[in-house]
Short mmCIF file of C-alpha atoms in Angstrom, two decimals:
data_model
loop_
_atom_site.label_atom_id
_atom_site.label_comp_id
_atom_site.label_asym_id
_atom_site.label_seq_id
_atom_site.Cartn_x
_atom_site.Cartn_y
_atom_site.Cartn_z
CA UNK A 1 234.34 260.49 11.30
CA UNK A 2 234.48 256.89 9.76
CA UNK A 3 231.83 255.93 11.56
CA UNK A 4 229.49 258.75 10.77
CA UNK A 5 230.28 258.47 7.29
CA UNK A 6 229.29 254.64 7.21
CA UNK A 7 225.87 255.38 8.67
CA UNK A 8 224.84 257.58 6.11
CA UNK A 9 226.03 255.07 2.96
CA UNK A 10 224.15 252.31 1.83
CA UNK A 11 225.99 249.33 0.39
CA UNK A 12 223.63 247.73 -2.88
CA UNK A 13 223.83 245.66 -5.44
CA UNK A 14 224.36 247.67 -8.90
CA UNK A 15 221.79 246.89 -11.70
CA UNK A 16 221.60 248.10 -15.10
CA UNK A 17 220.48 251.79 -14.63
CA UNK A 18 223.46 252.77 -12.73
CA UNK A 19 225.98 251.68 -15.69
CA UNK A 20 226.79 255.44 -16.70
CA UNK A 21 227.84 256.13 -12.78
CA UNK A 22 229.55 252.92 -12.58
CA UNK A 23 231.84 253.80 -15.86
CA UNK A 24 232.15 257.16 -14.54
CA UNK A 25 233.84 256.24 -10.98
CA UNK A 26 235.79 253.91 -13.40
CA UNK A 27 237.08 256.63 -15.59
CA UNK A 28 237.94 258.70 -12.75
CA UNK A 29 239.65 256.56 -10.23
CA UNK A 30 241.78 254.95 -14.04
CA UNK A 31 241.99 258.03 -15.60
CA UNK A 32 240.17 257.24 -18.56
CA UNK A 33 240.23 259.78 -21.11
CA UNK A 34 238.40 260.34 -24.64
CA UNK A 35 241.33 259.85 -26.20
CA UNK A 36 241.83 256.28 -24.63
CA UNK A 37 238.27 255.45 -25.76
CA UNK A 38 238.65 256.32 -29.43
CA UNK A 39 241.61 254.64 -29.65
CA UNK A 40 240.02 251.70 -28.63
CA UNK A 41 237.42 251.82 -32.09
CA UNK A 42 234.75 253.42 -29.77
CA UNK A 43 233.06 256.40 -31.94
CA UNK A 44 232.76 258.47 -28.63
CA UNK A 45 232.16 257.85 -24.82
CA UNK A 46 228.33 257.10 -25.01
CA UNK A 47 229.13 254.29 -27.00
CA UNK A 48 231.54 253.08 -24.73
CA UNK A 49 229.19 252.89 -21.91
CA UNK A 50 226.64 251.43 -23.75
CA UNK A 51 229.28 248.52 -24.72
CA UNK A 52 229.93 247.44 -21.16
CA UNK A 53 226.03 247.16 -20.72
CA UNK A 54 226.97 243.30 -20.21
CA UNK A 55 228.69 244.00 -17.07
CA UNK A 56 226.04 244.67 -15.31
CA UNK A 57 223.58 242.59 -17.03
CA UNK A 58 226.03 239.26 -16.89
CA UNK A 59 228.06 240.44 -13.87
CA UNK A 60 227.41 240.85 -9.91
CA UNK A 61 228.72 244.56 -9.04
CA UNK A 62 228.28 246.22 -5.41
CA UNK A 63 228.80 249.46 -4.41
CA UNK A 64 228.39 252.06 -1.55
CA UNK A 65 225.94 254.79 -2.29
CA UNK A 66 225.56 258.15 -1.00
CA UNK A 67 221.98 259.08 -1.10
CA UNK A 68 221.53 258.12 -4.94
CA UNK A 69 225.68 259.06 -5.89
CA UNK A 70 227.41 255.68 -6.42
CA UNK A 71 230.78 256.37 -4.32
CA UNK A 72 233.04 253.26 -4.19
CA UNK A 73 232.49 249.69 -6.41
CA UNK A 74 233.45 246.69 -6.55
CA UNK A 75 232.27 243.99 -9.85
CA UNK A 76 232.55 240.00 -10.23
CA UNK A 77 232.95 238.83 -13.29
CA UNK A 78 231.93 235.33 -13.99
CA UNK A 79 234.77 233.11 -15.90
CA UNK A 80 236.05 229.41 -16.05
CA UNK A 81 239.68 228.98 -15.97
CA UNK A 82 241.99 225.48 -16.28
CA UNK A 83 243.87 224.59 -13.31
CA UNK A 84 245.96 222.21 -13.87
CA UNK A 85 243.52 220.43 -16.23
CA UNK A 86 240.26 221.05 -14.03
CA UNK A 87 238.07 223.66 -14.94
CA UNK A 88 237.16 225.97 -11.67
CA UNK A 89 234.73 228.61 -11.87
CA UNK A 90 236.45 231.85 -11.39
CA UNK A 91 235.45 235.30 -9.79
CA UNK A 92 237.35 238.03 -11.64
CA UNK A 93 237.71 241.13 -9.24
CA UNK A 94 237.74 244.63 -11.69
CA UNK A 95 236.14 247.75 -12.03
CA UNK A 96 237.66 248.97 -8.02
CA UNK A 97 237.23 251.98 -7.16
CA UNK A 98 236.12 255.01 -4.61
CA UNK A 99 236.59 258.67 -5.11
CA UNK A 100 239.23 260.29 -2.79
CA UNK A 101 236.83 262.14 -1.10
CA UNK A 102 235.33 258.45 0.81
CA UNK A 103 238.47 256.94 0.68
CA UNK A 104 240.49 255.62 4.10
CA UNK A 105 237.08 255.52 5.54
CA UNK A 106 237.21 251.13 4.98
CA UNK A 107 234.54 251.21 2.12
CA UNK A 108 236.30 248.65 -0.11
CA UNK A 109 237.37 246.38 2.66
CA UNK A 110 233.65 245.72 3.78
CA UNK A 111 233.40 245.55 -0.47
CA UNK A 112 236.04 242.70 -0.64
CA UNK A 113 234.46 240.67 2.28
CA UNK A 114 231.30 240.85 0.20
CA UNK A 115 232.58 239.97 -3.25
CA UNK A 116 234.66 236.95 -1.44
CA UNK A 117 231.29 235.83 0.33
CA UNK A 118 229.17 236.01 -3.40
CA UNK A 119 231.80 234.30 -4.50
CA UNK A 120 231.75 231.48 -2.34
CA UNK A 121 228.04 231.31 -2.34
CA UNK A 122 228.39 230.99 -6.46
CA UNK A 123 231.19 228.51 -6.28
CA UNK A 124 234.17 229.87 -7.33
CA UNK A 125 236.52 228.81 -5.18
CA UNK A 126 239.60 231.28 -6.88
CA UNK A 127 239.69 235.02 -7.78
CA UNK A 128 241.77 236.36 -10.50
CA UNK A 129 242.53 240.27 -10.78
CA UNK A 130 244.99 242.73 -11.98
CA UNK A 131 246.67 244.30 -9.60
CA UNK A 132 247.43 248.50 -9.91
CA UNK A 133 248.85 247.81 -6.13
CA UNK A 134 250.17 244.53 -5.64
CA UNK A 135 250.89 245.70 -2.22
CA UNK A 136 247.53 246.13 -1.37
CA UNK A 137 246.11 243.19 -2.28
CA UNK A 138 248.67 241.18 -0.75
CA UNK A 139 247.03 242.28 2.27
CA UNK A 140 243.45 241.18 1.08
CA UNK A 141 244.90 237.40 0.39
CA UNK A 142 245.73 237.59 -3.36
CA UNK A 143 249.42 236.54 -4.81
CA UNK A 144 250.86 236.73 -8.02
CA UNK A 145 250.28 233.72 -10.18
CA UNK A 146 251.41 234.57 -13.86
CA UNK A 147 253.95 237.08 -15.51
CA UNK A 148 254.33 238.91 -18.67
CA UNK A 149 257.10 238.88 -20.47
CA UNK A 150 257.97 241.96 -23.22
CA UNK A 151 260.31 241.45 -26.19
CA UNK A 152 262.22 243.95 -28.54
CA UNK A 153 263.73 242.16 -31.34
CA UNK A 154 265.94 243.73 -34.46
CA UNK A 155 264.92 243.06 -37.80
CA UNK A 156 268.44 240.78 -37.72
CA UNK A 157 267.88 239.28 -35.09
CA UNK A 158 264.73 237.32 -36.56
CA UNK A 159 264.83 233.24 -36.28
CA UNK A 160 266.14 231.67 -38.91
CA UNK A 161 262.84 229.54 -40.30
CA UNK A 162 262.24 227.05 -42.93
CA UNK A 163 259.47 226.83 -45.24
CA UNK A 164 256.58 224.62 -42.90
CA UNK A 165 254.31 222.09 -44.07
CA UNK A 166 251.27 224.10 -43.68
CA UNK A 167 250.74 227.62 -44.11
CA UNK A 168 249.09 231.03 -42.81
CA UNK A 169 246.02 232.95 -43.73
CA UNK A 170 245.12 236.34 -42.87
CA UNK A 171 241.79 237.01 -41.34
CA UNK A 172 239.48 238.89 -38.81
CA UNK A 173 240.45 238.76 -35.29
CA UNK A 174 237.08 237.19 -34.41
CA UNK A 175 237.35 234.47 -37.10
CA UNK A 176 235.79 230.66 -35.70
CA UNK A 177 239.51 229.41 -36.47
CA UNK A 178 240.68 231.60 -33.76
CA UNK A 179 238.26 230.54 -31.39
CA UNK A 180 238.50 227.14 -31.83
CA UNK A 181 242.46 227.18 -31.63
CA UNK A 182 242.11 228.83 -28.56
CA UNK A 183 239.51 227.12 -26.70
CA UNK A 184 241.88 223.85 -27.49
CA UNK A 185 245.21 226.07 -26.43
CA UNK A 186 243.27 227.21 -23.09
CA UNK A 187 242.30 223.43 -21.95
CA UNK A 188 245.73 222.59 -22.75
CA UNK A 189 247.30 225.55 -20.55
CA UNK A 190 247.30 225.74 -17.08
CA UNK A 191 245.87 229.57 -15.89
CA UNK A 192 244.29 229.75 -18.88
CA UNK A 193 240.80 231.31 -19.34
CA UNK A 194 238.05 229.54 -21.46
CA UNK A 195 236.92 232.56 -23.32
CA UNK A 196 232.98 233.19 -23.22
CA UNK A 197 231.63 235.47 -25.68
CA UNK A 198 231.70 237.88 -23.11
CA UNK A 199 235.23 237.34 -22.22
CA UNK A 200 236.50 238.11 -25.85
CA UNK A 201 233.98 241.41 -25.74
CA UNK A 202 236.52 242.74 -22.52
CA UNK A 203 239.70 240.85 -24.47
CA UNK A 204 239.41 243.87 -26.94
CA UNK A 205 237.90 246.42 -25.06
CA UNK A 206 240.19 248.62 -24.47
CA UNK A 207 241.64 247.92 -28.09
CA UNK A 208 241.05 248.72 -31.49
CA UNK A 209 239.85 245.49 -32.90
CA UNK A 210 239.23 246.85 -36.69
CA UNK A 211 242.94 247.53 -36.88
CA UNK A 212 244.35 243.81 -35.75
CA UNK A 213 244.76 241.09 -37.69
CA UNK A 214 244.51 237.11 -37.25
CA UNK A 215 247.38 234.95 -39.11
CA UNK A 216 246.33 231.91 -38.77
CA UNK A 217 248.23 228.73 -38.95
CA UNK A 218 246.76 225.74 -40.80
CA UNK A 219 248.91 222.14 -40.68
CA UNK A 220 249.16 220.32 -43.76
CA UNK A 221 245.52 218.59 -43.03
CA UNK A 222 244.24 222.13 -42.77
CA UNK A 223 243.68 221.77 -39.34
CA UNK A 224 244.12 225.46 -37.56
CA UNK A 225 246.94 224.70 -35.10
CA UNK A 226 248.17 228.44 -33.93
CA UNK A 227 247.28 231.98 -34.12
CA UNK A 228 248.95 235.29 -34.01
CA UNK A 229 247.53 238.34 -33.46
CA UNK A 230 249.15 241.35 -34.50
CA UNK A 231 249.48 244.40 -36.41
CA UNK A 232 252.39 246.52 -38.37
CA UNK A 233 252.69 250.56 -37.25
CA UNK A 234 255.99 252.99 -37.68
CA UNK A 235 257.93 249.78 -39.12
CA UNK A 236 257.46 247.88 -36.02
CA UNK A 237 255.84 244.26 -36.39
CA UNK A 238 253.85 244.08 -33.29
CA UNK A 239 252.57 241.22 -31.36
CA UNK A 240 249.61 241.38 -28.98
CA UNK A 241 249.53 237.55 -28.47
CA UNK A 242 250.44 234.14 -30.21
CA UNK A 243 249.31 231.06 -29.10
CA UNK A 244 249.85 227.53 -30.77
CA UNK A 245 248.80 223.44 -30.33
CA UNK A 246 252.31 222.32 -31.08
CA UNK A 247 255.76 223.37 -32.13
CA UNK A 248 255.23 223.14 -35.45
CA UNK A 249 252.38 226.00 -36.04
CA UNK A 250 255.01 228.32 -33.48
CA UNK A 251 257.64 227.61 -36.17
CA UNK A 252 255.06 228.15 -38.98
CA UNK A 253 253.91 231.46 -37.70
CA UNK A 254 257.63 233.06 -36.99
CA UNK A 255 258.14 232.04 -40.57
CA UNK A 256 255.08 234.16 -41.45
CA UNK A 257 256.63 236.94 -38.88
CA UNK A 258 260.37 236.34 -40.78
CA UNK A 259 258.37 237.33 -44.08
CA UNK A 260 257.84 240.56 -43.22
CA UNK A 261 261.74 241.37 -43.26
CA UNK A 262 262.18 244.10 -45.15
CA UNK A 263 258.64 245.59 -43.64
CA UNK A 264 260.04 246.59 -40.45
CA UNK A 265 263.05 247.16 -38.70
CA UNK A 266 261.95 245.35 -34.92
CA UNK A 267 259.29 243.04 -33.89
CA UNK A 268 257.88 243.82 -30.31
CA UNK A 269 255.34 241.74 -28.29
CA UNK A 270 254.41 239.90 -25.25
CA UNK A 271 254.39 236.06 -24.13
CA UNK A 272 252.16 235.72 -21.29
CA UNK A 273 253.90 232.85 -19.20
CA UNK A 274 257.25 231.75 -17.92
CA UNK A 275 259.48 231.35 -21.45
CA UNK A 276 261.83 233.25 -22.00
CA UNK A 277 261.85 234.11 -25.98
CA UNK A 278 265.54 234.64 -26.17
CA UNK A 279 266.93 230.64 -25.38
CA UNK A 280 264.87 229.87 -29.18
CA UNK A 281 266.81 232.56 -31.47
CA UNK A 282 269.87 231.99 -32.93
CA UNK A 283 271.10 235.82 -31.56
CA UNK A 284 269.86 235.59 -27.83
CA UNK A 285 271.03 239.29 -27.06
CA UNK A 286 267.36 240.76 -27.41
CA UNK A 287 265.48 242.82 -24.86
CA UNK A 288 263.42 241.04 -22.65
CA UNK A 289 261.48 242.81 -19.46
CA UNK A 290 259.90 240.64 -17.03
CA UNK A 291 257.04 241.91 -14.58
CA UNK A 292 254.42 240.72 -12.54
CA UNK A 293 250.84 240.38 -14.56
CA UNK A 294 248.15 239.19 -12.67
CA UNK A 295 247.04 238.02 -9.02
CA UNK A 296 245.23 235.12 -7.99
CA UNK A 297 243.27 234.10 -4.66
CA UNK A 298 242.16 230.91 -2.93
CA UNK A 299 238.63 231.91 -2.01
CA UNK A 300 237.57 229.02 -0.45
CA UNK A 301 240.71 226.37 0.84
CA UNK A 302 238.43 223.37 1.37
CA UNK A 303 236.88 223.06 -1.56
CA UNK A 304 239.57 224.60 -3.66
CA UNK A 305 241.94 221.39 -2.00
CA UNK A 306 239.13 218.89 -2.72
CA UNK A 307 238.90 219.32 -6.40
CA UNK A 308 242.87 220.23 -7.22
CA UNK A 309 244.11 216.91 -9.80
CA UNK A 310 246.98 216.35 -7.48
CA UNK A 311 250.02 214.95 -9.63
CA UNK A 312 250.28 211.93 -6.98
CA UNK A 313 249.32 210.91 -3.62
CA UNK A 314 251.66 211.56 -0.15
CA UNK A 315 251.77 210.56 3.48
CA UNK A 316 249.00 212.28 5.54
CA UNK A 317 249.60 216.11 6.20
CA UNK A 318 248.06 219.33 7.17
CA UNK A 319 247.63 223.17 6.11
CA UNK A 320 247.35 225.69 8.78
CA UNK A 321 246.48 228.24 7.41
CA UNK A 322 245.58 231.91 8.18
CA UNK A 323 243.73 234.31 5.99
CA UNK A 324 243.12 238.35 6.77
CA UNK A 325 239.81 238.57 5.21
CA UNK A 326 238.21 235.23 4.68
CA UNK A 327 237.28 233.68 8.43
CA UNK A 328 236.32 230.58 6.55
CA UNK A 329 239.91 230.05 5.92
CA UNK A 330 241.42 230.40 8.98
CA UNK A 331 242.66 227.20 10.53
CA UNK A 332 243.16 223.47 9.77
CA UNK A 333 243.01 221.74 6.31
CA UNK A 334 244.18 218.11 6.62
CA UNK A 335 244.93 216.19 3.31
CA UNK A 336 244.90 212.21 3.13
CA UNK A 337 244.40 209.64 -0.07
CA UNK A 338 242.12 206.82 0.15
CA UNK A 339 242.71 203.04 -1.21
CA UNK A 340 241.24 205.25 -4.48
CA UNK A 341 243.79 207.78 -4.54
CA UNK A 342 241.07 209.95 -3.68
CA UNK A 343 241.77 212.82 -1.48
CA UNK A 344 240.17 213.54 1.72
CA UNK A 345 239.74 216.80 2.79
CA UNK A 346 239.32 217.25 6.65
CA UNK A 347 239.59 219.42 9.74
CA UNK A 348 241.74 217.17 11.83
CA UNK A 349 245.73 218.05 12.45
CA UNK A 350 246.88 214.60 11.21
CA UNK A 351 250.53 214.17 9.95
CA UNK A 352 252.94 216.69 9.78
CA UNK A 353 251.61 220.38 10.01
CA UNK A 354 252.27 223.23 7.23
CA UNK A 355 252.01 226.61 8.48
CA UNK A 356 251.02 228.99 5.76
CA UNK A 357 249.10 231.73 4.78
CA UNK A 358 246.49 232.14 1.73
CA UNK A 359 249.00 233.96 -0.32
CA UNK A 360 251.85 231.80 -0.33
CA UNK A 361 248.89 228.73 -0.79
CA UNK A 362 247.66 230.60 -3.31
CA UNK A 363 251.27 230.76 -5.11
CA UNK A 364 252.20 226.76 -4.25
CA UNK A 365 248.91 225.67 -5.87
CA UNK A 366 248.81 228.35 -8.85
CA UNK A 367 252.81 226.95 -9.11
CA UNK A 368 253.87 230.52 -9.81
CA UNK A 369 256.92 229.02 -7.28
CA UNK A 370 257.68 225.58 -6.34
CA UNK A 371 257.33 224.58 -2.85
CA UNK A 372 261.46 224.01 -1.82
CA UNK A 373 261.52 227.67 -3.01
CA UNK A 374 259.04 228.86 -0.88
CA UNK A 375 260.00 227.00 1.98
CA UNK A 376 264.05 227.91 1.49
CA UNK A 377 262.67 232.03 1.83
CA UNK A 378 260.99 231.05 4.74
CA UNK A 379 257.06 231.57 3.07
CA UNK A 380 256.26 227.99 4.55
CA UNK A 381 256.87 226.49 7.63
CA UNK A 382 257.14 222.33 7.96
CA UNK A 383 259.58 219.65 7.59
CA UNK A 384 261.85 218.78 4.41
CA UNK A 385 259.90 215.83 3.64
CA UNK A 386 256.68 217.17 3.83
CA UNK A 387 257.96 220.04 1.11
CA UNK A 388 259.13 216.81 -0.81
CA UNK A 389 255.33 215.43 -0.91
CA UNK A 390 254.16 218.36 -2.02
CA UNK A 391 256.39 219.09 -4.88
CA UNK A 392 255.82 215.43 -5.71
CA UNK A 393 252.01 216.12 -5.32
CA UNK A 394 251.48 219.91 -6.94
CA UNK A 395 251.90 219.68 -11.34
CA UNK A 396 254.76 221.42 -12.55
CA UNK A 397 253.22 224.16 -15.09
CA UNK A 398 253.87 227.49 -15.21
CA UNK A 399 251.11 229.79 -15.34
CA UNK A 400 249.40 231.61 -18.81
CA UNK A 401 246.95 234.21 -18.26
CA UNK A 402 246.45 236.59 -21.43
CA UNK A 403 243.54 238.42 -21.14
CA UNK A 404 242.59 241.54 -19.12
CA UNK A 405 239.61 242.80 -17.08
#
C-alpha cells in the first residue's frame, strides 16, 4: 500500500501560487480557526494568507503532491542565531504537516532527509523548531535546547523598586528603540535569534500587534537599555517578553511594572531561559511552571565542531557519533588544538573516544545540560577526564530562544 501510494506522489518544491494550499494543510493539521486569526489583528482569513506571502517568497518549502493537491509539507526558514557568541546560519523547521488520510505512509521522513540535505547545501549547520511531539523528533535527531518559564505573581507580591536613574516611555511595539535594544540583547545571548524583518513579521503573527505596547527603558544618557512588551486585560498586567542590556534597565522596568499597583491584581508572563523569577522577589512563594520550549539539531557535526568558540583548548579526543537520519553524521569526529589554539577537525580516532548520539551532542553544545550531567545519566559514554575537558571546553550559558515559527 505504501509503496503504491509513493509512486503516484510527486515530491516539489512549493512556490508562490500554492500559498493558499500550503496555509490550508497548515490550518488543518493546527487547527487553525477564524477565530484564532482575528484575534491575531487579521481582518479575515484572506488576509492572513496573503500575510505569509513571504514564506514562500523568502523561504524553501517542499511538499508531496497528489496530482495537483498539496498533501504533506515541510518549510525552511532562513535565520541567524548566536551560539555562544558566533553567529550560525540557522534552518528553522515549521509549517509540518500531512493530512491523515497520507499519513504512516513515510511522507515526512523522506521530507526531513530533504530539508536536512537543503540545509546543508545552504550552510546551516543547526535546525531550530518547535516541537508539538518532542517524542517524535527525538527520533529525527533534534533535542531540547531552551525552556520557558511561566510566572503568576499577586499584586503583593510585586518587587520592592526604587526610583532608577533613567526612565520608561511608552511606544509602538515596532519602535527603532526596540529593535536596536534587541539586536544588542540577541548578540549578547546565547540561542538568541538576530531578528530579520521577516523574523519580527512571524514574532507577531499569530498576535495582535495593535493591542501591545513597548515600555521602553532609557538610562540616564538616554541610551535605550531594556524593553518590555506587554499589555493590561481583566486586571492582569501581562508580559509577553522583557529583555534588558544590564541590571539596571531590569530594575527600571519592574519599577514601571510596580506602578501599575493599584491597576491590577497579578502580573503574569514568561522568561524565555533558565532564571528562575522567584530567587529576585522579596516574597519567593509565586507560581512558576517550567516546560520544554524549543528543539534544536546539529545538521552537519563537522562543520558545526569547526566553527563552535570553544571556551579553551583540551587533550586530543574524539566524537563517535551516530545519527538516524543524517548519514553524513554517522561516525568519527576527532577534535585537536594547534600551537594557535585553533581546532582541528578530523576523521581519525585519536585520544580518548566519546560515544554519543546527535541528540545528546546537540544538548552538550546548545548547553541545555552540562556534560558530567549527561554523562552521570548515562547519555555519553567516555572517561571522567575526557567529560572534564569538555566542560572545561563547552561555555557555560544557558539557552534564550523567544520567538516562534
Amino acid at each position: 500500500m505504501e509503496e503504491n501510494l509513493r509512486e503516484q506522489l510527486v515530491l516539489r518544491q512549493l512556490d508562490e501560487e500554492h500559498i493558499q494550499q500550503f496555509n490550508e494543510l497548515l490550518a488543518y493539521v493546527f487547527q487553525i480557526t477564524d477565530a484564532d486569526i482575528e484575534e491575531s489583528g487579521f481582518a479575515n482569513k484572506r488576509e492572513f494568507i496573503k500575510s505569509k506571502q513571504p514564506i514562500l517568497e523568502l523561504s524553501k518549502v517542499f511538499g508531496w503532491f497528489d496530482d495537483d493537491e498539496l498533501v504533506s509539507q515541510i518549510a525552511i526558514y532562513p535565520c541567524e542565531v548566536n551560539i555562544h557568541g558566533t553567529i550560525y546560519q540557522m534552518g528553522g523547521v515549521t509549517g509540518v504537516g500531512t493530512y491523515p488520510e497520507y499519513a504512516s505512509h513515510g511522507l515526512m521522513q523522506r521530507l526531513i532527509m530533504l530539508a536536512l540535505e537543503k540545509m546543508r547545501e545552504d550552510g546551516q549547520w543547526i535546525s531550530y523548531l518547535y516541537p508539538y511531539n518532542i517524542p517524535y523528533y527525538r527520533r529525527k535527531g533534534w533535542e531540547i535546547m531552551s525552556d520557558k518559564l511561566s510566572f503568576d505573581i499577586k499584586d503583593t507580591q510585586l518587587p520592592k523598586t526604587t526610583a532608577p536613574p533613567g526612565y520608561v516611555e511608552r511606544q509602538e511595539v515596532a519602535h527603532p528603540d526596540v529593535y536596536e535594544v534587541y539586536e544588542a540583547f540577541a548578540r549578547q545571548h546565547h540561542g538568541a535569534m538576530l531578528r530579520s524583518d521577516f523574523n519580527w513579521e512571524e514574532y507577531w503573527r499569530y498576535e495582535n500587534q495593535d493591542e501591545r505596547t513597548a515600555a521602553i527603558y532609557y538610562g540616564a544618557n538616554q541610551q535605550p537599555l531594556g524593553v518590555l512588551f506587554y499589555w493590561i486585560a481583566e486586571d492582569v498586567f501581562h508580559v509577553k517578553e522583557m529583555f534588558t542590556l544590564n541590571e539596571e534597565a531590569r530594575q527600571g522596568l519592574w519599577h514601571f511594572i510596580n506602578a501599575h499597583f493599584s491597576m491590577v491584581d497579578r502580573v503574569e508572563g514568561d522568561i524565555y531561559k533558565n532564571e528562575p523569577l522567584a530567587f529576585l522577589l522579596d516574597d519567593s512563594q509565586i507560581k512558576e511552571t517550567i516546560e520544554p520550549y524549543y528543539m534544536a539539531r546539529i545538521v552537519d557535526v563537522a562543520e558545526f565542531l569547526r566553527e563552535f568558540p570553544y571556551a579553551g583548548t583540551a587533550k586530543p579526543f574524539h566524537f563517535e557519533i551516530t545519527d538516524p537520519v543524517a548519514k553524513w553524521n554517522n561516525g568519527i569526529f576527532s577534535l585537536s588544538w594547534d600551537e594557535d589554539d585553533q581546532v582541528q577537525i578530523g576523521d581519525e580516532p585519536i585520544g580518548a573516544a566519546v560515544k554519543i548520539d546527535i541528540q545528546t551532542l546537540t544538548c552538550l553544545f546548545m548547553n541545555y545540560r552540562r556534560p558530567a550531567y549527561l554523562h552521570r545519566i548515562e547519555r555519553i559514554d567516555t572517561d571522567k577526564e575526557t567529560v572534564r575537558s569538555l566542560e572545561r571546553i563547552i561555555p557555560d550559558m544557558p539557552a534564550y530562544f523567544s520567538d516562534y515559527f
